[in-house]
């Protein structure tokens, strides 16, 4: 009698063969190493013997009794073979298995293995007990208008949310597996006829090329897929909103969903995509334009204000108006530190308050941020550690960075302020310009899935400005973004979109 082969050997390389139940139990126990969590149940009928093998904590025991054991016991006249048992078990997800690695993977994923002694193969029946939380509002992406439902840790549930939003037969989903040990399921999602096949292939190839034992979630997967892992700027967007993914797919982008992860990943995502919010789509175009421009200006000021303060007070007093120079002198008369140290100290305190507020429980964290900022700021001014004008500038810079819809991009903006402040204190305006030139060159060199990171500014694509800088009326967005290299670039006929119709027409 042949033994089953262990390891990741393809099934086609070995012929079907039978195995004794005791040898089967011994091999499965050896491969899984799980102790008491691995359970067996054996049924006997005359000379026939049948075994059920499953993880006690991973399966639904009611389904095991009701849909597997009970039908087998009731059909006493049926001969026990793998084919006959598959016909009487009322479960949709059934598959055959005759390799030990197939059995081990199935049992690990909440399936029960049914094997009749002497048969060439057994049956894997999926009766896993899913750990699914209810649908909730998004936590990291707050919205006033638009759907607020968020993804959960269930891959099948997230797919259902997407299918509920995108009711088209062109919605394509490809199954992949990552993690040599964890075997985590991943789905590549795109709309056939819109998404560029090259972008899909790039996503597919990068995921298949991963040689890791475990990937914790989509945010970690995004770090593996980034073109430049040393950059502080993210090159792929993660979101917990199904609506944002739906909008992105119809614009020709490609998404990746991962089991046990409450976020989705999509790309290509140029720099200005991180300042868009789904709320911009649901608001009127002029309101969306105002909010989008507000975010971009706030981000620019967040990076510029504090370094400019340091540079001006250290080297360039002549650019300060005389009335303001007097108040600045009075404010800094008691401060013993140079402006660069003063600014870095306060920026560090702001980051401490932000991190402490994020880690504490919600109500305590909000109180900590507000009260801590007021108390520490007032105490620092009275103690002579800093000037009251710098307190205002630091607060405005922090508020500007918080307007970014993407948490990871907001963190990147806050991080780059520190080296810019240092160079501004070292060389003044020259240091400021060196910093901005370095950041600009770095952004020009970056790519997101083969597309330029600064598009539509570089290379210049004026038609795409309505999807990045500006929010224009929807009837003028008859084309999809050129950056995504979509197969079907037209959303609707250009002239029909602009035509006005009366009720009686």
Coordinates of C-alpha atoms in Angstrom, one line a residue:
X1 CA 0.0 0.0 0.0
X2 CA 1.4 3.4 -1.0
X3 CA 1.8 6.3 1.4
X4 CA 0.7 9.7 0.5
X5 CA 3.3 12.2 -0.5
X6 CA 3.9 15.1 1.9
X7 CA 5.1 18.6 1.0
X8 CA 4.1 21.0 -1.7
X9 CA 4.3 18.5 -4.6
X10 CA 1.7 18.9 -7.4
X11 CA -1.0 16.3 -7.3
X12 CA -0.5 15.4 -11.0
X13 CA 3.0 14.0 -10.2
X14 CA 1.6 11.2 -8.1
X15 CA -1.1 8.6 -8.9
X16 CA -4.3 8.1 -6.9
X17 CA -3.8 5.5 -4.2
X18 CA -5.5 4.2 -1.0
X19 CA -4.4 4.5 2.6
X20 CA -5.3 2.9 5.9
X21 CA -7.1 5.2 8.4
X22 CA -4.5 4.8 11.2
X23 CA -1.7 5.7 8.8
X24 CA -3.7 8.7 7.6
X25 CA -4.3 9.9 11.2
X26 CA -0.6 9.5 12.0
X27 CA 0.5 11.5 8.9
X28 CA -2.0 14.3 9.4
X29 CA -1.0 14.6 13.1
X30 CA 2.7 14.8 12.1
X31 CA 2.1 17.5 9.5
X32 CA -0.2 19.7 11.6
X33 CA 1.4 19.6 15.0
X34 CA -1.7 21.1 16.7
X35 CA -2.2 18.8 19.6
X36 CA -5.8 18.5 21.0
X37 CA -7.3 20.9 18.5
X38 CA -7.2 18.3 15.8
X39 CA -10.2 16.0 16.1
X40 CA -11.3 12.8 14.5
X41 CA -14.6 10.9 14.2
X42 CA -14.9 7.4 12.8
X43 CA -18.0 5.6 11.5
X44 CA -18.2 1.9 10.7
X45 CA -20.6 -0.1 8.6
X46 CA -20.0 -3.8 8.2
X47 CA -16.5 -4.0 6.6
X48 CA -16.4 -0.3 5.7
X49 CA -14.7 2.3 7.8
X50 CA -15.0 6.1 7.4
X51 CA -13.1 8.9 9.1
X52 CA -13.8 12.6 9.6
X53 CA -10.8 14.8 10.3
X54 CA -11.2 18.5 11.3
X55 CA -10.0 21.3 13.5
X56 CA -12.3 21.5 16.5
X57 CA -12.1 25.3 16.8
X58 CA -12.4 26.1 13.1
X59 CA -15.5 24.3 12.0
X60 CA -19.3 24.7 12.6
X61 CA -20.2 21.6 14.5
X62 CA -23.9 22.0 13.8
X63 CA -23.2 21.8 10.1
X64 CA -21.0 18.8 10.6
X65 CA -23.8 16.9 12.4
X66 CA -26.7 18.2 10.2
X67 CA -25.2 18.3 6.7
X68 CA -22.5 15.6 6.8
X69 CA -22.9 12.9 9.5
X70 CA -26.7 12.8 9.5
X71 CA -27.1 12.3 5.7
X72 CA -24.5 9.6 5.7
X73 CA -26.2 7.7 8.6
X74 CA -29.7 8.0 7.0
X75 CA -28.6 6.7 3.6
X76 CA -27.8 3.2 4.9
X77 CA -28.2 1.6 1.5
X78 CA -25.6 3.7 -0.2
X79 CA -22.2 2.1 -0.6
X80 CA -19.4 4.2 1.0
X81 CA -17.3 5.6 -1.8
X82 CA -16.0 9.1 -2.3
X83 CA -18.3 9.6 -5.3
X84 CA -21.4 8.3 -3.6
X85 CA -20.8 10.4 -0.5
X86 CA -20.3 13.5 -2.5
X87 CA -23.8 13.0 -4.0
X88 CA -25.6 12.8 -0.7
X89 CA -23.8 15.6 1.3
X90 CA -25.8 18.8 0.8
X91 CA -22.8 21.2 0.8
X92 CA -21.9 23.3 -2.2
X93 CA -18.1 23.6 -1.5
X94 CA -16.8 20.1 -2.0
X95 CA -13.5 19.1 -3.5
X96 CA -11.5 15.9 -3.9
X97 CA -8.0 15.5 -2.3
X98 CA -5.5 12.7 -2.4
X99 CA -2.3 14.5 -1.3
X100 CA -1.3 15.1 2.3
X101 CA -0.5 18.8 1.7
X102 CA -4.0 19.3 0.2
X103 CA -5.6 17.7 3.2
X104 CA -3.5 19.8 5.6
X105 CA -4.3 23.0 3.9
X106 CA -8.0 22.2 3.8
X107 CA -8.2 21.2 7.5
X108 CA -6.2 24.4 8.4
X109 CA -8.8 26.5 6.6
X110 CA -11.8 25.1 8.4
X111 CA -12.7 22.2 6.1
X112 CA -13.5 18.6 7.2
X113 CA -11.8 15.8 5.5
X114 CA -14.0 12.8 4.8
X115 CA -12.1 9.6 3.8
X116 CA -13.3 6.0 3.3
X117 CA -10.7 3.5 3.9
X118 CA -9.4 1.9 0.7
X119 CA -10.6 4.7 -1.6
X120 CA -8.2 6.5 -4.0
X121 CA -9.1 9.9 -2.7
X122 CA -11.2 11.7 0.0
X123 CA -13.5 14.7 0.2
X124 CA -12.9 18.2 1.6
X125 CA -16.2 19.8 2.7
X126 CA -16.1 23.5 3.7
X127 CA -18.0 24.0 6.9
X128 CA -15.7 26.7 8.4
X129 CA -17.0 28.9 11.1
X130 CA -16.3 32.5 9.8
X131 CA -15.2 35.1 12.3
X132 CA -17.1 38.1 10.9
X133 CA -18.0 41.4 12.6
X134 CA -21.0 43.4 11.6
X135 CA -20.8 46.2 9.0
X136 CA -19.8 49.5 10.6
X137 CA -18.9 53.0 9.8
X138 CA -15.4 53.8 8.5
X139 CA -13.1 54.9 11.3
X140 CA -10.1 56.4 9.5
X141 CA -12.0 58.1 6.6
X142 CA -14.7 60.3 8.1
X143 CA -17.4 61.5 5.7
X144 CA -20.4 63.9 5.8
X145 CA -21.9 62.9 2.5
X146 CA -21.8 59.6 0.7
X147 CA -22.0 55.9 1.9
X148 CA -20.2 55.4 5.2
X149 CA -20.1 51.6 5.3
X150 CA -16.6 50.1 5.7
X151 CA -14.9 46.9 4.7
X152 CA -14.6 44.1 7.3
X153 CA -12.0 41.3 7.8
X154 CA -14.1 38.9 5.7
X155 CA -12.9 38.5 2.1
X156 CA -16.2 37.1 0.9
X157 CA -18.1 39.9 2.7
X158 CA -15.9 42.5 1.1
X159 CA -16.4 41.0 -2.4
X160 CA -20.2 41.1 -1.7
X161 CA -20.0 44.8 -0.9
X162 CA -18.2 45.5 -4.1
X163 CA -20.6 43.4 -6.2
X164 CA -23.5 45.3 -4.6
X165 CA -21.9 48.6 -5.8
X166 CA -20.7 47.4 -9.3
X167 CA -23.5 45.4 -10.9
X168 CA -21.8 44.4 -14.2
X169 CA -20.6 41.2 -15.7
X170 CA -17.3 42.9 -16.6
X171 CA -16.2 42.9 -12.9
X172 CA -13.2 40.5 -12.9
X173 CA -11.7 38.9 -9.8
X174 CA -8.5 36.8 -9.9
X175 CA -7.6 34.5 -7.0
X176 CA -4.0 34.4 -5.7
X177 CA -2.3 33.2 -2.6
X178 CA 0.5 34.8 -0.7
X179 CA 2.7 33.6 2.2
X180 CA 4.5 30.3 2.0
X181 CA 3.3 29.4 5.5
X182 CA 0.1 31.4 6.0
X183 CA -1.5 30.8 2.5
X184 CA -3.5 34.0 2.7
X185 CA -6.1 34.5 -0.1
X186 CA -5.8 37.6 -2.2
X187 CA -8.1 38.9 -5.0
X188 CA -7.1 41.2 -7.8
X189 CA -10.2 43.2 -8.8
X190 CA -10.7 45.2 -12.0
X191 CA -13.3 46.0 -14.7
X192 CA -12.6 44.2 -18.0
X193 CA -12.6 46.6 -20.9
X194 CA -11.6 49.6 -18.8
X195 CA -8.5 48.6 -16.8
X196 CA -5.2 48.5 -18.7
X197 CA -3.9 44.9 -19.0
X198 CA -0.4 46.1 -18.3
X199 CA -1.3 47.5 -14.9
X200 CA -3.2 44.3 -14.1
X201 CA -0.1 42.2 -15.1
X202 CA 2.1 44.4 -13.0
X203 CA 0.0 43.8 -9.9
X204 CA -0.3 40.1 -10.7
X205 CA 3.5 39.7 -11.3
X206 CA 4.5 41.6 -8.2
X207 CA 2.2 39.5 -6.0
X208 CA 3.3 36.3 -7.5
X209 CA 7.0 37.2 -7.1
X210 CA 6.6 37.7 -3.3
X211 CA 8.6 35.1 -1.4
X212 CA 7.5 35.7 2.2
X213 CA 6.1 33.4 4.9
X214 CA 3.4 35.8 6.1
X215 CA 1.8 39.1 5.1
X216 CA -0.2 40.8 7.9
X217 CA -2.6 42.9 5.8
X218 CA -3.0 45.0 2.8
X219 CA -1.0 47.9 4.2
X220 CA 1.9 45.5 4.6
X221 CA 1.3 44.1 1.1
X222 CA 1.4 47.6 -0.3
X223 CA 4.9 48.1 1.2
X224 CA 6.0 44.9 -0.7
X225 CA 4.5 46.1 -3.9
X226 CA 5.9 49.7 -3.8
X227 CA 8.3 50.5 -6.5
X228 CA 10.5 52.5 -4.1
X229 CA 10.3 51.2 -0.6
X230 CA 12.8 53.8 0.7
X231 CA 10.5 56.7 -0.1
X232 CA 8.5 58.3 2.7
X233 CA 5.6 58.9 0.2
X234 CA 3.2 56.0 -0.4
X235 CA 2.8 54.8 -4.0
X236 CA -0.4 52.8 -3.5
X237 CA -3.6 53.9 -1.7
X238 CA -5.2 51.9 1.0
X239 CA -8.9 52.5 1.9
X240 CA -11.6 51.0 4.0
X241 CA -14.4 52.5 1.9
X242 CA -16.0 50.2 -0.8
X243 CA -17.3 53.3 -2.5
X244 CA -13.8 54.7 -3.1
X245 CA -12.8 51.4 -4.6
X246 CA -15.8 51.4 -6.9
X247 CA -15.1 54.9 -8.2
X248 CA -11.4 53.9 -8.7
X249 CA -12.3 50.8 -10.7
X250 CA -14.5 52.7 -13.0
X251 CA -11.6 55.1 -13.6
X252 CA -9.5 52.2 -14.8
X253 CA -7.6 51.4 -11.6
X254 CA -6.9 48.0 -10.2
X255 CA -7.7 46.9 -6.6
X256 CA -6.4 44.2 -4.3
X257 CA -8.4 42.7 -1.5
X258 CA -6.9 40.4 1.1
X259 CA -8.5 37.9 3.5
X260 CA -8.5 39.0 7.2
X261 CA -7.7 42.6 6.2
X262 CA -10.3 45.4 6.6
X263 CA -8.7 47.6 4.0
X264 CA -8.3 47.4 0.2
X265 CA -5.4 48.5 -1.9
X266 CA -5.6 50.1 -5.3
X267 CA -3.4 51.8 -7.9
X268 CA -2.0 53.5 -9.8
X269 CA -2.3 56.4 -7.3
X270 CA -0.3 59.6 -8.2
X271 CA 0.6 62.1 -5.5
X272 CA -2.6 64.3 -5.9
X273 CA -4.9 61.2 -5.5
X274 CA -4.1 61.2 -1.8
X275 CA -5.8 64.6 -1.4
X276 CA -9.1 63.5 -3.0
X277 CA -12.0 62.4 -0.9
X278 CA -15.1 60.5 -2.0
X279 CA -17.1 63.3 -0.5
X280 CA -15.9 65.6 -3.4
X281 CA -17.9 63.4 -5.8
X282 CA -21.1 63.6 -3.8
X283 CA -21.0 67.4 -3.1
X284 CA -21.7 69.9 -5.8
X285 CA -18.8 70.6 -8.0
X286 CA -18.0 74.1 -6.7
X287 CA -18.1 72.9 -3.1
X288 CA -15.9 69.9 -4.0
X289 CA -13.5 72.3 -5.8
X290 CA -13.3 74.6 -2.7
X291 CA -12.6 71.7 -0.3
X292 CA -10.0 70.1 -2.6
X293 CA -8.1 73.4 -3.1
X294 CA -8.4 74.0 0.6
X295 CA -6.6 70.7 1.3
X296 CA -3.8 71.4 -1.2
X297 CA -3.2 74.9 0.1
X298 CA -3.4 73.7 3.8
X299 CA -0.8 70.9 3.0
X300 CA 1.6 73.4 1.3
X301 CA 1.3 75.8 4.2
X302 CA 1.8 72.9 6.7
X303 CA 5.1 72.1 5.1
X304 CA 6.2 75.8 4.6
X305 CA 5.0 77.8 7.7
X306 CA 7.3 76.6 10.4
X307 CA 10.5 76.3 8.2
X308 CA 9.8 79.8 6.9
X309 CA 9.5 81.1 10.5
X310 CA 12.8 79.6 11.4
X311 CA 14.6 80.9 8.2
X312 CA 13.2 84.4 8.6
X313 CA 14.0 84.8 12.3
X314 CA 17.5 83.3 11.9
X315 CA 18.8 85.0 8.7
X316 CA 16.2 87.3 7.0
X317 CA 14.8 89.9 9.5
X318 CA 14.6 92.4 6.6
X319 CA 11.5 90.7 5.2
X320 CA 9.5 91.2 8.4
X321 CA 7.3 94.4 8.5
X322 CA 8.4 96.8 11.2
X323 CA 5.2 96.6 13.3
X324 CA 5.4 92.8 13.3
X325 CA 9.1 92.9 14.1
X326 CA 8.5 94.7 17.3
X327 CA 5.9 92.2 18.5
X328 CA 8.2 89.3 17.5
X329 CA 11.1 90.8 19.4
X330 CA 8.9 91.2 22.5
X331 CA 7.6 87.6 22.2
X332 CA 11.1 86.2 21.8
X333 CA 12.8 88.3 24.4
X334 CA 12.5 85.7 27.1
X335 CA 13.2 82.7 24.9
X336 CA 16.8 81.4 25.5
X337 CA 16.9 79.0 22.5
X338 CA 17.5 79.6 18.8
X339 CA 14.4 79.5 16.6
X340 CA 15.4 76.1 15.0
X341 CA 15.6 74.4 18.4
X342 CA 12.4 76.1 19.6
X343 CA 10.5 74.9 16.4
X344 CA 11.8 71.4 16.6
X345 CA 10.9 71.1 20.3
X346 CA 7.3 72.3 19.7
X347 CA 6.9 70.0 16.6
X348 CA 8.1 67.1 18.7
X349 CA 5.5 68.0 21.5
X350 CA 2.7 68.2 18.9
X351 CA 3.6 64.7 17.6
X352 CA 3.7 63.3 21.1
X353 CA 0.2 64.7 21.8
X354 CA -1.1 63.3 18.5
X355 CA 0.4 59.8 19.1
X356 CA -0.9 59.8 22.7
X357 CA -4.3 60.8 21.6
X358 CA -4.4 58.1 19.0
X359 CA -3.4 55.3 21.3
X360 CA -5.7 56.2 24.2
X361 CA -9.5 55.3 24.3
X362 CA -11.5 57.6 22.0
X363 CA -13.1 59.9 24.7
X364 CA -9.9 60.1 26.7
X365 CA -7.8 60.7 23.6
X366 CA -9.9 63.6 22.4
X367 CA -9.6 65.2 25.9
X368 CA -5.9 64.5 26.0
X369 CA -5.3 66.3 22.7
X370 CA -7.3 69.4 23.4
X371 CA -6.4 69.9 27.1
X372 CA -2.8 68.8 26.7
X373 CA -2.2 71.2 23.8
X374 CA -3.7 74.2 25.6
X375 CA -2.0 73.5 28.9
X376 CA 1.4 72.6 27.5
X377 CA 1.3 75.6 25.0
X378 CA 0.4 78.1 27.7
X379 CA 2.9 76.7 30.2
X380 CA 5.7 76.8 27.5
X381 CA 5.0 80.5 26.7
X382 CA 4.9 81.5 30.4
X383 CA 8.1 79.5 31.2
X384 CA 9.9 81.2 28.3
X385 CA 10.6 78.0 26.3
X386 CA 8.8 79.4 23.2
X387 CA 7.1 82.4 21.8
X388 CA 3.4 82.7 21.5
X389 CA 3.6 83.5 17.7
X390 CA 5.4 80.1 17.1
X391 CA 2.6 78.4 19.0
X392 CA 0.1 79.8 16.5
X393 CA 2.3 78.8 13.5
X394 CA 2.8 75.2 14.9
X395 CA -1.0 74.8 15.5
X396 CA -1.8 76.0 11.9
X397 CA 0.8 73.6 10.5
X398 CA -0.6 70.7 12.5
X399 CA -4.2 71.5 11.3
X400 CA -3.0 71.7 7.7
X401 CA -1.5 68.2 7.9
X402 CA -4.7 66.8 9.4
X403 CA -6.8 68.0 6.4
X404 CA -5.3 65.3 4.2
X405 CA -7.9 62.5 3.6
X406 CA -5.2 59.8 3.6
X407 CA -3.7 59.1 7.0
X408 CA -0.5 57.7 5.6
X409 CA 0.1 60.8 3.4
X410 CA -0.7 63.1 6.3
X411 CA 2.0 61.3 8.4
X412 CA 4.5 61.6 5.5
X413 CA 3.8 65.4 5.3
X414 CA 4.4 65.7 9.1
X415 CA 7.7 63.7 8.8
X416 CA 9.3 65.8 6.1
X417 CA 8.8 69.0 8.1
X418 CA 11.5 68.0 10.5
X419 CA 14.5 67.9 8.0
X420 CA 13.1 71.0 6.3
X421 CA 13.1 72.9 9.6
X422 CA 16.6 71.8 10.3
X423 CA 17.9 72.9 6.9
X424 CA 16.1 76.2 7.3
X425 CA 17.8 76.9 10.6
X426 CA 21.1 75.9 9.1
X427 CA 21.1 77.9 5.8
X428 CA 18.0 80.0 6.0
X429 CA 16.2 80.6 2.7
X430 CA 18.8 78.6 0.8
X431 CA 18.2 75.6 3.0
X432 CA 14.5 76.0 2.4
X433 CA 14.9 76.0 -1.4
X434 CA 17.3 73.0 -1.3
X435 CA 14.7 71.1 0.7
X436 CA 11.9 71.8 -1.8
X437 CA 14.1 71.1 -4.8
X438 CA 15.2 67.8 -3.3
X439 CA 11.5 66.8 -2.6
X440 CA 10.5 67.9 -6.1
X441 CA 13.2 65.9 -7.8
X442 CA 12.3 62.9 -5.6
X443 CA 8.6 63.1 -6.5
X444 CA 9.5 63.4 -10.3
X445 CA 11.6 60.2 -10.1
X446 CA 8.9 58.2 -8.2
X447 CA 6.5 55.9 -10.1
X448 CA 3.3 54.2 -9.1
X449 CA 2.8 50.9 -11.0
X450 CA 4.9 52.3 -13.9
X451 CA 3.0 55.6 -14.1
X452 CA 4.6 59.0 -13.1
X453 CA 3.9 59.9 -9.5
X454 CA 3.4 63.7 -10.3
X455 CA 1.0 63.2 -13.1
X456 CA -0.8 65.3 -14.4
X457 CA 1.7 68.0 -13.6
X458 CA 4.7 65.9 -14.9
X459 CA 4.2 64.9 -17.6
X460 CA 1.6 67.6 -18.3
X461 CA -1.8 66.3 -19.0
X462 CA -4.3 69.1 -18.8
X463 CA -7.3 66.9 -19.5
X464 CA -6.7 65.0 -16.2
X465 CA -6.7 68.2 -14.1
X466 CA -10.5 67.6 -13.5
X467 CA -9.5 64.4 -11.6
X468 CA -6.7 65.8 -9.6
X469 CA -6.4 69.5 -8.9
X470 CA -9.9 70.6 -9.7
X471 CA -13.4 69.3 -9.4
X472 CA -15.4 70.3 -12.4
X473 CA -19.1 69.6 -13.3
X474 CA -19.6 65.9 -14.0
X475 CA -21.0 66.4 -17.5
X476 CA -17.6 67.7 -18.6
X477 CA -15.8 64.5 -17.4
X478 CA -16.6 62.5 -20.5
X479 CA -13.2 60.8 -20.5
X480 CA -11.4 58.7 -18.0
X481 CA -8.0 59.8 -16.7
X482 CA -5.2 59.4 -19.3
X483 CA -2.8 58.4 -16.5
X484 CA -4.6 55.0 -16.0
X485 CA -4.1 54.1 -19.7
X486 CA -7.6 52.7 -19.9
X487 CA -8.7 50.5 -22.8
X488 CA -12.1 52.4 -23.1
X489 CA -11.3 56.0 -22.4
X490 CA -14.8 57.4 -23.0
X491 CA -17.3 57.5 -20.1
X492 CA -20.1 58.9 -22.3
X493 CA -20.4 60.8 -25.6
X494 CA -19.0 64.3 -25.1
X495 CA -21.8 66.3 -26.8
X496 CA -24.6 64.3 -25.1
X497 CA -23.2 65.0 -21.7
X498 CA -23.3 68.7 -22.2
X499 CA -26.7 68.8 -23.9
X500 CA -29.5 70.3 -21.8
X501 CA -32.9 68.6 -22.0
X502 CA -36.3 69.8 -20.9
X503 CA -38.9 67.6 -19.4
X504 CA -41.1 67.5 -22.6
X505 CA -38.2 66.5 -24.9

